[in-house]
Each structure stands twice: as C-alpha cells, then as structure tokens.
Coordinates of C-alpha atoms (C1' of nucleotides) in Angstrom, one line a residue:
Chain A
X1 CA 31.7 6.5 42.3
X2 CA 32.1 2.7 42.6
X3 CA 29.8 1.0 40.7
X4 CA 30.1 -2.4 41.4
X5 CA 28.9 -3.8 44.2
X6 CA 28.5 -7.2 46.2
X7 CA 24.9 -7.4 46.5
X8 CA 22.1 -5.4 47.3
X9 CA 21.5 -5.8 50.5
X10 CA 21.5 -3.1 52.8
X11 CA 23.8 -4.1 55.3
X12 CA 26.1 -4.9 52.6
X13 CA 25.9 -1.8 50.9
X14 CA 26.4 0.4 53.9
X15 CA 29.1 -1.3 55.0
X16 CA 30.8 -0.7 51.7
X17 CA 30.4 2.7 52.6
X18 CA 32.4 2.8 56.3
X19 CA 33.5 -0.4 56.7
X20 CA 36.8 -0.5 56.8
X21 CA 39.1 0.7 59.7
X22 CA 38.9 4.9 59.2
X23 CA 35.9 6.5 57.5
X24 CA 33.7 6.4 60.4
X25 CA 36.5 7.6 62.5
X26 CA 36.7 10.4 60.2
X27 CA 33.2 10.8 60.6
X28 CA 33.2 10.7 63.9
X29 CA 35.7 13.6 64.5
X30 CA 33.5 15.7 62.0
X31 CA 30.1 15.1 63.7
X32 CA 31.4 15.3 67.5
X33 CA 34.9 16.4 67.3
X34 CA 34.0 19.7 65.0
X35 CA 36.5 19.3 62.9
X36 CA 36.3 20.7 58.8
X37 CA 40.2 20.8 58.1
X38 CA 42.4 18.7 56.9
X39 CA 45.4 19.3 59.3
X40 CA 42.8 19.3 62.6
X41 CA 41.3 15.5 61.2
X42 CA 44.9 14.4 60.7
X43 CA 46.4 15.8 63.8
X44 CA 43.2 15.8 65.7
X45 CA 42.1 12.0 66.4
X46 CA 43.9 9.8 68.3
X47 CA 43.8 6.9 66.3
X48 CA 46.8 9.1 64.2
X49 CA 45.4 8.3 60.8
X50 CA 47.9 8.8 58.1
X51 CA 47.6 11.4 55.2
X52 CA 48.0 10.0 52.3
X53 CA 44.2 7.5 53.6
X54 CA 43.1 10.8 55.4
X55 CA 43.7 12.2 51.6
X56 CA 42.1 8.7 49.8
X57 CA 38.9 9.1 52.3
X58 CA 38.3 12.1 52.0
X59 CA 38.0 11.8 48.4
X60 CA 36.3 8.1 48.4
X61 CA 33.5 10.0 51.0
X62 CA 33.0 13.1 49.1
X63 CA 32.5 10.5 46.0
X64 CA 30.0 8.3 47.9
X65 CA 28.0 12.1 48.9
X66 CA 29.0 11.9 52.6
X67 CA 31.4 14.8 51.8
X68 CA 31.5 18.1 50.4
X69 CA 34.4 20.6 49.9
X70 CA 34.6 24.1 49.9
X71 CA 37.4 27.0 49.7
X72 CA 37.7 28.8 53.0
X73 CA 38.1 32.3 52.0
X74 CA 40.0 33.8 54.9
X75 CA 43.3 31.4 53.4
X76 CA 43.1 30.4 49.8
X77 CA 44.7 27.2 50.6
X78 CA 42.3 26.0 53.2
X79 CA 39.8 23.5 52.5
X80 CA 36.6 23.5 54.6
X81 CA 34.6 20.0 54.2
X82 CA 31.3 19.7 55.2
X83 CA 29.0 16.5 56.0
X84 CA 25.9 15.9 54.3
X85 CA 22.7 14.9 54.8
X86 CA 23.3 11.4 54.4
X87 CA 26.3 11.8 56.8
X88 CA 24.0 13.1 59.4
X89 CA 22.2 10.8 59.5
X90 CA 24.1 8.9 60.8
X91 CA 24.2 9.8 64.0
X92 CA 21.7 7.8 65.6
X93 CA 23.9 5.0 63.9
X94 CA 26.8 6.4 66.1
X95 CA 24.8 6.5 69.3
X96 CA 24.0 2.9 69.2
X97 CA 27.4 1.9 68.5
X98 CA 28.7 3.7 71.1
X99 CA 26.1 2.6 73.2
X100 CA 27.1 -1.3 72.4
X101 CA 30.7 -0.2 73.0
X102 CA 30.1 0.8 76.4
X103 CA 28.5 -2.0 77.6
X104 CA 30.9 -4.5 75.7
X105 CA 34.7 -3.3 75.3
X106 CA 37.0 -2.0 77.3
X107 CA 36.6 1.8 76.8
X108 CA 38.1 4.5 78.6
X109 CA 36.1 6.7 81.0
X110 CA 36.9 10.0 78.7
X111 CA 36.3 8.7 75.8
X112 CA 33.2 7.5 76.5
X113 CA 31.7 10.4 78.5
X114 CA 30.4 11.8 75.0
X115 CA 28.6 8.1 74.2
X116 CA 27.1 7.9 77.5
X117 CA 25.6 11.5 76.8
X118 CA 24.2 10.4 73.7
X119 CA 22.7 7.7 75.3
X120 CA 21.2 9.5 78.0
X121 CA 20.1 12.3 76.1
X122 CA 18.0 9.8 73.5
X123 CA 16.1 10.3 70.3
X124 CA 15.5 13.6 71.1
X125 CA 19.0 14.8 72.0
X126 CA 20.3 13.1 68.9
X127 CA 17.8 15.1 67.0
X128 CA 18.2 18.0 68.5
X129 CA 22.2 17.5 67.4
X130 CA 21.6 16.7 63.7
X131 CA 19.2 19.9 63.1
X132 CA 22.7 21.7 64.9
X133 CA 24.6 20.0 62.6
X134 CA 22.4 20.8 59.5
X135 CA 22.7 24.6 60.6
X136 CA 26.5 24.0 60.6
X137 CA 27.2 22.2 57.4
X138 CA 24.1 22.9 55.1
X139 CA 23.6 26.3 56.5
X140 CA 19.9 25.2 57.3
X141 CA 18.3 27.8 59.4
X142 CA 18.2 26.8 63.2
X143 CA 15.1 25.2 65.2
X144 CA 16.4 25.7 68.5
X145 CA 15.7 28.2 70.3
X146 CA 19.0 31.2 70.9
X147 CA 20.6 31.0 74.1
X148 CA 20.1 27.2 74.3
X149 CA 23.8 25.3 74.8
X150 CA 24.7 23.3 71.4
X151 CA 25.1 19.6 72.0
X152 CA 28.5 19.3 71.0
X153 CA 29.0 22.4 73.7
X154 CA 27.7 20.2 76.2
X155 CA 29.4 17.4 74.8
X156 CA 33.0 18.8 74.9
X157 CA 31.9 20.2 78.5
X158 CA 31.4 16.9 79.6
X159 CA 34.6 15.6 78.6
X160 CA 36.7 18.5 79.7
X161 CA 35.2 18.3 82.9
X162 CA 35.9 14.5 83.2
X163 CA 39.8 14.8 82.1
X164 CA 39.9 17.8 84.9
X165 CA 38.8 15.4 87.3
X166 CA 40.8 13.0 86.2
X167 CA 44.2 15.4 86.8
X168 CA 42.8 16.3 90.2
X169 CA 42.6 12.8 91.3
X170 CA 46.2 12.1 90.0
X171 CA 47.9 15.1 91.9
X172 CA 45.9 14.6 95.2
Chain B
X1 CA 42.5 -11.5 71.9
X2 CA 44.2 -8.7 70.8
X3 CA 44.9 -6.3 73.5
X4 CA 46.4 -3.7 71.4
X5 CA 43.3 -0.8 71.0
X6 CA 43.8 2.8 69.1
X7 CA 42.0 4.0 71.4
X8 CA 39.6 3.8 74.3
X9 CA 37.0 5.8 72.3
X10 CA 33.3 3.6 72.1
X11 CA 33.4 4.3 68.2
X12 CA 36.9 2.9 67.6
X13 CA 36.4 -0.5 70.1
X14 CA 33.5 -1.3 67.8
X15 CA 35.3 -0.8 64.5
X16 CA 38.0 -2.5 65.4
X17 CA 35.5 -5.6 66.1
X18 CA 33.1 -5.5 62.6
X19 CA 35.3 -2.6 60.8
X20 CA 35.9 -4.6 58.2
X21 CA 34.3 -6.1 55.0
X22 CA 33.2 -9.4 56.5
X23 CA 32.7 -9.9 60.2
X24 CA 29.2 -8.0 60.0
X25 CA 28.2 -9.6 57.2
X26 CA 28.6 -13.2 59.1
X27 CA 26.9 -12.0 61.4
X28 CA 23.8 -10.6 59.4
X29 CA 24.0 -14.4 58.2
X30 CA 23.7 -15.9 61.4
X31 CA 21.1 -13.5 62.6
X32 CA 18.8 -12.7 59.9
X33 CA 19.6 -15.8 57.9
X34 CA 20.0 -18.6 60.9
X35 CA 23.0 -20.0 59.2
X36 CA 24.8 -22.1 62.0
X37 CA 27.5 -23.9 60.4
X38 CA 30.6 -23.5 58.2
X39 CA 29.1 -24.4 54.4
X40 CA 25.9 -22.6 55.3
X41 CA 27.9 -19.7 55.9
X42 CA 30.1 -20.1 52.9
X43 CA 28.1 -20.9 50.3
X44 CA 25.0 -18.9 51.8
X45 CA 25.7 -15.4 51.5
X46 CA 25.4 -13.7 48.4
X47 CA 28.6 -11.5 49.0
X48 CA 30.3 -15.0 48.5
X49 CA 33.4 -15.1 51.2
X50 CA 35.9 -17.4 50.5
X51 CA 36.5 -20.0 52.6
X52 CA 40.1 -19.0 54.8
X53 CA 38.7 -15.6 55.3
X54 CA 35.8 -16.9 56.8
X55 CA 37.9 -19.3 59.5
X56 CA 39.7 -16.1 60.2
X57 CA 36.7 -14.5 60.9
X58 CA 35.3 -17.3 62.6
X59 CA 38.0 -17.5 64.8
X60 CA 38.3 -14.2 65.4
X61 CA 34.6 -13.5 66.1
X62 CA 35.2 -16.3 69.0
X63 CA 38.2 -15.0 70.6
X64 CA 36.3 -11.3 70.8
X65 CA 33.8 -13.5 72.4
X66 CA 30.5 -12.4 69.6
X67 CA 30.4 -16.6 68.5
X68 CA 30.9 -19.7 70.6
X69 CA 31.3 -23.0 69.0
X70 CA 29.8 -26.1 69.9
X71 CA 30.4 -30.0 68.2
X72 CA 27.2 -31.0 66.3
X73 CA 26.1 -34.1 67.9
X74 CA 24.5 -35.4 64.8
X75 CA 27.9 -35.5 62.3
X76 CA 31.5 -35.7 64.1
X77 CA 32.8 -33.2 62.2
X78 CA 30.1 -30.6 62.2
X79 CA 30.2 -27.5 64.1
X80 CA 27.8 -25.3 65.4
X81 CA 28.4 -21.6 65.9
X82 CA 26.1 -19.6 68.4
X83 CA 25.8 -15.9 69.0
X84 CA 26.8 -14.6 72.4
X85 CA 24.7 -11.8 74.1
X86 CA 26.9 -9.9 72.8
X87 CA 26.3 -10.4 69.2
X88 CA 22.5 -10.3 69.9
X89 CA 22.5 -6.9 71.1
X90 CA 23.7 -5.8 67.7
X91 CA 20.7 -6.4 66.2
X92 CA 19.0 -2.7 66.9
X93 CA 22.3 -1.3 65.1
X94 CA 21.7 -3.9 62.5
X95 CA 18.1 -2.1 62.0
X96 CA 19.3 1.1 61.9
X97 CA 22.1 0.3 59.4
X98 CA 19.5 -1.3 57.2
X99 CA 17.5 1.9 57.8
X100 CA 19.9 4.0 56.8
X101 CA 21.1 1.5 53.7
X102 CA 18.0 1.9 52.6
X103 CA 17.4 5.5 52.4
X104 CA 21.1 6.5 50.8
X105 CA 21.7 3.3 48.5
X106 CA 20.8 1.7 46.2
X107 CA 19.6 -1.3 47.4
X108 CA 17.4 -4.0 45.8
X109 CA 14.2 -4.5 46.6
X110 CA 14.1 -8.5 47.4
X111 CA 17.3 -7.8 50.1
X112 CA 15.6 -4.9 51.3
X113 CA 12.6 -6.1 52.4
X114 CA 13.7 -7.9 55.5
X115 CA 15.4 -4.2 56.1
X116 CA 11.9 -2.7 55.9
X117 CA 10.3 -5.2 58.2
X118 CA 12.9 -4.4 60.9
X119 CA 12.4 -0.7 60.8
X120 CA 8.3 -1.1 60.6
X121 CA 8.1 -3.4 64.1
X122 CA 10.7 -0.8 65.8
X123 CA 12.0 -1.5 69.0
X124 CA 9.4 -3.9 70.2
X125 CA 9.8 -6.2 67.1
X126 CA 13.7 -6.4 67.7
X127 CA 13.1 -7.2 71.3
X128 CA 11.2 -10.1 70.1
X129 CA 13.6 -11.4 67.9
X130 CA 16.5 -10.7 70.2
X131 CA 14.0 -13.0 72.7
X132 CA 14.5 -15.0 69.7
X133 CA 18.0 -15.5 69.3
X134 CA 18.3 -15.9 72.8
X135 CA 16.5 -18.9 72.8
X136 CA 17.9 -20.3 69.7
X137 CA 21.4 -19.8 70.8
X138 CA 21.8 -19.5 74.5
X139 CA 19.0 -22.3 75.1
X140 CA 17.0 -19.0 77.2
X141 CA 13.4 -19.4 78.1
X142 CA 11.5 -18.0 75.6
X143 CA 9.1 -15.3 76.4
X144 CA 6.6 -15.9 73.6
X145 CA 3.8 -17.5 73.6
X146 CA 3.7 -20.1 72.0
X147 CA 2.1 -20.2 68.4
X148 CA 3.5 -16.9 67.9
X149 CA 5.0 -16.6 64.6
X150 CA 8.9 -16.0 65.5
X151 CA 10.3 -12.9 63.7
X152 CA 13.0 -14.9 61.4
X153 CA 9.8 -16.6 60.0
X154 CA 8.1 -13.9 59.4
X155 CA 11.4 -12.5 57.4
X156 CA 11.6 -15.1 55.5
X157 CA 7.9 -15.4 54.2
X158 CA 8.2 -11.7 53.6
X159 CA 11.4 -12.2 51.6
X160 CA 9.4 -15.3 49.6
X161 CA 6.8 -13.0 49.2
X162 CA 8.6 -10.7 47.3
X163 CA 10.9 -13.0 44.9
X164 CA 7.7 -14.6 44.0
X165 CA 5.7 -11.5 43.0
X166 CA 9.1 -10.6 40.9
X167 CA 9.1 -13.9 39.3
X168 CA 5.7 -13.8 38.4
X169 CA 5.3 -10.4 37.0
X170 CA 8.7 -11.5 34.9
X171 CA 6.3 -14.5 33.1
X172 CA 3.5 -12.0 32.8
Chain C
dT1 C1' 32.9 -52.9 51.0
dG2 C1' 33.6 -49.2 48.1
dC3 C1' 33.0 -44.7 46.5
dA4 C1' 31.0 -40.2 46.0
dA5 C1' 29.6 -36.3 48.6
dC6 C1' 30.3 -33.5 52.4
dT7 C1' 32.7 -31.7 56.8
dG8 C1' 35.7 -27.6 58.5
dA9 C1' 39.4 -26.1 57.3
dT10 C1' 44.7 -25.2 55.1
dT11 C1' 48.0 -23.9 51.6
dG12 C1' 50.1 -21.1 47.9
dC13 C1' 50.2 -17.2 45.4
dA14 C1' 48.8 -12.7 43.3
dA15 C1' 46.6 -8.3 44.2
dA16 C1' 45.1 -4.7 47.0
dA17 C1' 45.0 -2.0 51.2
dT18 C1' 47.5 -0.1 54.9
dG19 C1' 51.2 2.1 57.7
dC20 C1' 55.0 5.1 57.8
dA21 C1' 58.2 8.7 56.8
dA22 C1' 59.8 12.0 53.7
dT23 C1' 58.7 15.5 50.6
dC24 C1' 56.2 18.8 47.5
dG25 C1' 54.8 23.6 45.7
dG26 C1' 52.1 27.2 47.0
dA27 C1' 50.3 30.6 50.8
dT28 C1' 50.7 32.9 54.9
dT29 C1' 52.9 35.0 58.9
dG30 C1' 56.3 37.5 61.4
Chain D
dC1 C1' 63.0 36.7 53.5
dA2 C1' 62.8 32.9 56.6
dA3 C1' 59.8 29.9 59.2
dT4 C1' 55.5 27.9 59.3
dC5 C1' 51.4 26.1 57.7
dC6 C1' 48.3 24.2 53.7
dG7 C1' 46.4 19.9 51.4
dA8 C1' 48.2 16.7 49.5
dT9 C1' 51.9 13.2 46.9
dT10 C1' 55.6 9.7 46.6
dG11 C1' 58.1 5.6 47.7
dC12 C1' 58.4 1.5 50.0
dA13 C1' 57.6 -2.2 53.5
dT14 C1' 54.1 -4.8 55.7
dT15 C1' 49.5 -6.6 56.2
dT16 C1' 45.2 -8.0 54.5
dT17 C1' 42.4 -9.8 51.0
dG18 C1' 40.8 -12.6 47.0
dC19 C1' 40.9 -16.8 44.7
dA20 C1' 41.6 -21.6 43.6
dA21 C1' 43.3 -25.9 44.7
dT22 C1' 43.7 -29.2 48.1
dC23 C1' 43.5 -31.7 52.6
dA24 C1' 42.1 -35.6 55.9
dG25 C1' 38.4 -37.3 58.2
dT26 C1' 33.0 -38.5 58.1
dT27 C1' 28.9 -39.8 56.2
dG28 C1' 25.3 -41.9 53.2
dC29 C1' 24.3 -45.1 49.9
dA30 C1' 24.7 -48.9 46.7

DNA sequence: TGCAACTGATTGCAAAATGCAATCGGATTG
DNA sequence: CAATCCGATTGCATTTTGCAATCAGTTGCA
C-alpha cells in the first residue's frame, strides 16, 4: 500500500486510486463486462491493455482493497478476482461519467448503449446493480426478487441487440 | 485535438480527457478554488504541479474544448482561463468522487470538508453552483437572487471554519 | 529612470510509466 | 504426448512525468 500521498483531499486521493489511463477500464470490464479472469480482462477489452500493466494493476488494485483474489477450484491455475465493496461503489461514479461522455465525446452507438441504460434506469437501477454485484462478488444474499432479469443481463441484451441491428442495416 | 480514441466506449472518452494525475485536479482548482490564471494555478494547489506540465495541461484542456482563454485587460500579459459548459457539467462527478474519496480514504479533514458540503446540498446545491460557474465564466444570467450567498462562498467560509477550530484547539 | 517583482511560459535532463513482443513453467485437454 | 491455456515475467524502446533553472516582456514603485 502507498503511503505517501499528495494531499488529502478527496479528489486527490481518489484520483491516485484510478487515475491514470487503465484501472477504471479494468474496472469497468469487471463491473459491466463480467469478467473475473485474467486472460478474459486482457483479451476481453478493446482498449487491448497489455499484460505485464493488466499484471501491475491488478496487484496495485488488490493493494489499494478494490481487489480480491481467489483460486478457482475447477483449474488450479485459474485465478478468479473479485471487486469489493469499495469497488462497487463506484458505480454510480461510472454512470455519471458515462453520462458526461455521452453528451460530450464522440462515442460510438454500441458502446454507449450500456451508459445510456444506466442513465435511464437511475439511482434505483444503479442500486439495484450493485446489490447484484454484491451477490456476485461478496456472495451477499440477494434482494431481488427470483425470476427478475439481472442488470448486466439487460445490459448485454441491449448491446447485442444494437450490434444486430447494426449488421442488418449493413447487409440491406 | 487528438483524433486517435481506444475506443468509442463513454468510460474510455472520459479517461482519455482527465485519466491522468493532473487535468482533474486543475480543474478542482478552477472550480472549487476560482483560480483563473497561470500562478494561481501553480502555486495554489497543494498537489504542487510544476510549471511545463501545467502549460501542457492547459493547452491541452483548450484544445479538448473544457478551458477557453481570454487576455486579462488589466495586465498585458495576464491570461484568464474560463470553464466551458463542458467542464461545468463535471461538477456532479466531482461530488460523487469526493463522496466516494471520502468514504474509502483517508482523507483530511480541513480538504474534506468542502467534499462534505457538496454531498449534504445534493443535486440542488450543485445546480446552484453550476448557475454559478456559468455566470462567472460564460458571463450567463444568473438565476439567484440576489444576496444569496453563492456556493464557492459558502465553501470557503466552511473551509475557514474548520482550519480555524484546528488552530485553536492546537493553542488550547 | 532604474530595478525588483511578477507574467505565462520554455528548456534541459533524469526518472518513471507505458507499450509491445517474446517467453516462462506449470496445468489441462485431447 | 503434443497442443493449448494459465497467470504472469522479461527485455527494450518510447513516452510521460518531475524538477530546477531560465526566459523575455510587463508592471509597480522609488
């Protein structure tokens, strides 16, 4: 854990946690994308982070407490990581900026399907996501009711059904 | 302008504008701080940026379009930097990241407290003060009335507030 | 008039972070 | 037993950052 730090401000402080150019990509393919693996965060964003900083933030986020790591039992080589607490909570961090994205930068229509569902789905969506999360990562028992579609279900639907629209337009 | 993106993705577009250790920081400055020129930038942050990163940023922060620059007509060589709308608008992720900051690290209390004041007035307070900054920076009509104590005021005083309790119960 | 202080930078250089490709030893699969 | 997959590690070039010194023009003041 790095000790030594700039000031105390909190601005400051969380940016000394993601702000540089990959942790909250990382993040972001945890939270939305699903991803626990190693190979699916390196392979799996488009960015195409490399692995020896997938390796370095990794460690530097487990360190900080955004991070946990665990053996997957069904291949002894696997790791599985897991987001914390503090990690979730994030989200509502990641809403925003997607939001403020959206409106000012020049994003692509299927990337941005998942933001503007965020955005449209508000507080309650978002919270509704993190105690999903909580049940995925911490093991926390769930609040939602069974047979109610996950968030990132409906996120992934969204987009799928975006990038098949997307094909059909481009054959017609 | 750099026209070469990683991706499309909301997320990225905004990291690739304030990813990195200083550009937010400026802008906390400007914002919460009403810093408008080059030495008040410099030498007013705690973080203490040196002086060719912060023309880089400067510059930088223009050609994304979050800053304009304007000659000060009191001092030839003075300039004034303004937030864009689009730099205003950050200021309900700026809450949140306080927020968050503030929960997870270890922040200090006299930088904090501006943090708190955000997240206690909510939305409505941050529409103020983006009414604010509007005003200040875009010469908009403010919506006020007038007398009202503007928000950076009221930051400030808190802030005073605070050092001065800490300096007194020091002597006690 | 002269001079110190201040304006927004620029320069040079060392250190750190990043990007990229190849590779590692062990585990698993077919 | 060979191919593939696992989470890294290594070496090296490029880029970014940190730091201090310096710049030329402007201003305030004696």
């Amino acid at each position: 854990m790095k000790t030594e730090h700039r000031s105390g401000c909190p601005i400051n402080l969380s940016l000394e946690v993601f702000g540089d150019r990959w942790s909250l990509i990382l993040l972001r393919d945890m939270i939305f994308g699903g991803r626990r693996h190693f190979r699916e965060l390196l392979n799996g964003s488009i960015e195409g982070i490399a692995s020896n900083i997938l390796t370095d933030r990794l460690k530097r986020l487990m360190e900080l407490g955004m991070l946990t790591k665990a053996d997957d039992p069904s291949h002894k080589q696997k790791a599985i990581y897991s987001l914390t607490e503090m990690a979730i909570t994030l989200v509502p961090i990641m809403a925003h900026l997607g939001a403020w994205g959206r409106v000012w930068l020049p994003v692509s229509e299927e990337l941005s399907i998942r933001a503007e569902l965020m955005e449209r789905g508000g507080p309650e969506l978002w919270e509704q996501f993190m105690d999903e999360l909580r049940h995925e990562h911490l093991g926390a028992p769930s609040k939602t009711p069974p047979g109610t579609p996950g968030v990132r279900q409906q996120l992934q639907a969204a987009y799928q059904a975006v990038v098949a629209r997307k094909a059909e337009s481009a054959t017609a």
